Coordinates of C-alpha atoms in Angstrom, one line a residue:
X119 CA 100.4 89.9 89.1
X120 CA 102.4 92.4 90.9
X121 CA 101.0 95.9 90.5
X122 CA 103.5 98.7 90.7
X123 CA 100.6 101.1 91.0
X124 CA 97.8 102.2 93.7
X125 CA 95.2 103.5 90.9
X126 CA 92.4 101.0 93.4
X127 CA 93.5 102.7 96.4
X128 CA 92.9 106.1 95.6
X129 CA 89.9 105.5 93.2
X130 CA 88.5 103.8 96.5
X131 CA 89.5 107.4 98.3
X132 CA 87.7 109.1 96.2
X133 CA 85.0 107.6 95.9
X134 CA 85.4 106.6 92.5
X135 CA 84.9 103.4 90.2
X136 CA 86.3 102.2 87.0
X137 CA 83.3 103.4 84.6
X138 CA 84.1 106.9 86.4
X139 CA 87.5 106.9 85.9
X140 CA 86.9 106.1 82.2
X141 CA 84.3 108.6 81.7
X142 CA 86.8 111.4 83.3
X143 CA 89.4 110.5 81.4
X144 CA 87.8 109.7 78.1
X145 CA 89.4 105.8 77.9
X146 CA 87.5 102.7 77.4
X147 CA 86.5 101.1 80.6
X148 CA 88.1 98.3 79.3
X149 CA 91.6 100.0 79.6
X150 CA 90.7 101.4 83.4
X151 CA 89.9 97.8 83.9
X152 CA 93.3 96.9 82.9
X153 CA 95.0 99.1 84.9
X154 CA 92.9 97.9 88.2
X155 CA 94.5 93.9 87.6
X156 CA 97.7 95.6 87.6
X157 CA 98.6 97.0 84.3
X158 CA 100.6 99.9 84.5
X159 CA 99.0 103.1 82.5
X160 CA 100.8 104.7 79.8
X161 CA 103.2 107.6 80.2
X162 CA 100.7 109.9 78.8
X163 CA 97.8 109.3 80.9
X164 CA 99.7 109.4 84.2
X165 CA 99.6 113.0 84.7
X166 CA 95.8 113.0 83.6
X167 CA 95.2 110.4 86.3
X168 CA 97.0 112.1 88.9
X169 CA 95.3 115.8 88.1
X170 CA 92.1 113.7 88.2
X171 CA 92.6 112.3 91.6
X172 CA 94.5 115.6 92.7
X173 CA 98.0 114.3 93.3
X174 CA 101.7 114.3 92.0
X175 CA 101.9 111.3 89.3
X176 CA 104.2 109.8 91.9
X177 CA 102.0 109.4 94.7
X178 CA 100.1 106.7 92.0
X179 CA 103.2 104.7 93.0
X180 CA 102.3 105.2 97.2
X181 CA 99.3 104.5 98.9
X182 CA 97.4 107.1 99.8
X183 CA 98.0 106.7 103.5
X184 CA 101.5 107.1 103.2
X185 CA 101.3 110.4 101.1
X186 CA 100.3 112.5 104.5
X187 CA 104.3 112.6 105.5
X188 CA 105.7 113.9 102.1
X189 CA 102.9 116.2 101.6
X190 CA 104.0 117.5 105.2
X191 CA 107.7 117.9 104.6
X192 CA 106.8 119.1 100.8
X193 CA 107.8 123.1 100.1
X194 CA 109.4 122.8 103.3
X195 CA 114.1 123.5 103.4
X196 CA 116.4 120.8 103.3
X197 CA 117.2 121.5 107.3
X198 CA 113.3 121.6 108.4
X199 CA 113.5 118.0 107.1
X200 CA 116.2 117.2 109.0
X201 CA 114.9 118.5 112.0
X202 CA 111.6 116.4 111.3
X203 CA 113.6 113.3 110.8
X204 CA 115.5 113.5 113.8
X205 CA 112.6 114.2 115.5
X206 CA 110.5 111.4 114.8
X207 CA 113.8 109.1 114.8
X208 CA 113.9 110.1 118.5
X209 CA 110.5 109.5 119.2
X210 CA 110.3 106.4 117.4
X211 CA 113.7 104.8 116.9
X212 CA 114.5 102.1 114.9
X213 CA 113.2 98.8 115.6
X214 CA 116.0 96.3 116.9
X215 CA 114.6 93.1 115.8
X216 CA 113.9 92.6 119.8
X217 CA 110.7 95.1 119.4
X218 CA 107.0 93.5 120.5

């Protein structure tokens, strides 16, 4: 199945497994279980997931190695990000289809 989630990922980054997760959040390790085949947790316990892991509830939906960059731009004006896009489009620009 397709999961729309990264709950493994960043259980895995913290060092975490499902009986933990369960424990912490007071559901049955059954549900946690669940939720690591793919299922996607309810509306309710997204927050508490995120808290416990110490993230935004959208970064469940990233993996935790791409979260560095929008923690970086996060807080930061409209124009700094700019700037930090232009940036790295210059030092990295697009691929052409050509690229090794």
């Amino acid at each position: 199945p397709i999961r729309l989630h990264y709950l493994n990922e960043w259980a895995e980054r913290r060092g975490m497994n499902q009986q933990d997760i369960a424990d912490q959040l007071d559901v049955k390790k059954a549900t946690v279980s669940k939720w690591f085949a793919g299922a996607l947790p309810s509306e309710a316990n997204l927050p508490r997931i995120a808290a416990m892991f110490g993230i935004e509830v959208y970064e469940i939906f990233m993996k935790p190695e791409d979260t560095w960059l929008a923690n970086f731009v996060k807080g930061r004006s409209k124009e700094a990000a700019e700037r930090m896009r232009l940036t790295l489009e210059v030092a990295f620009p697009p691929r052409t289809g050509t690229d090794d």
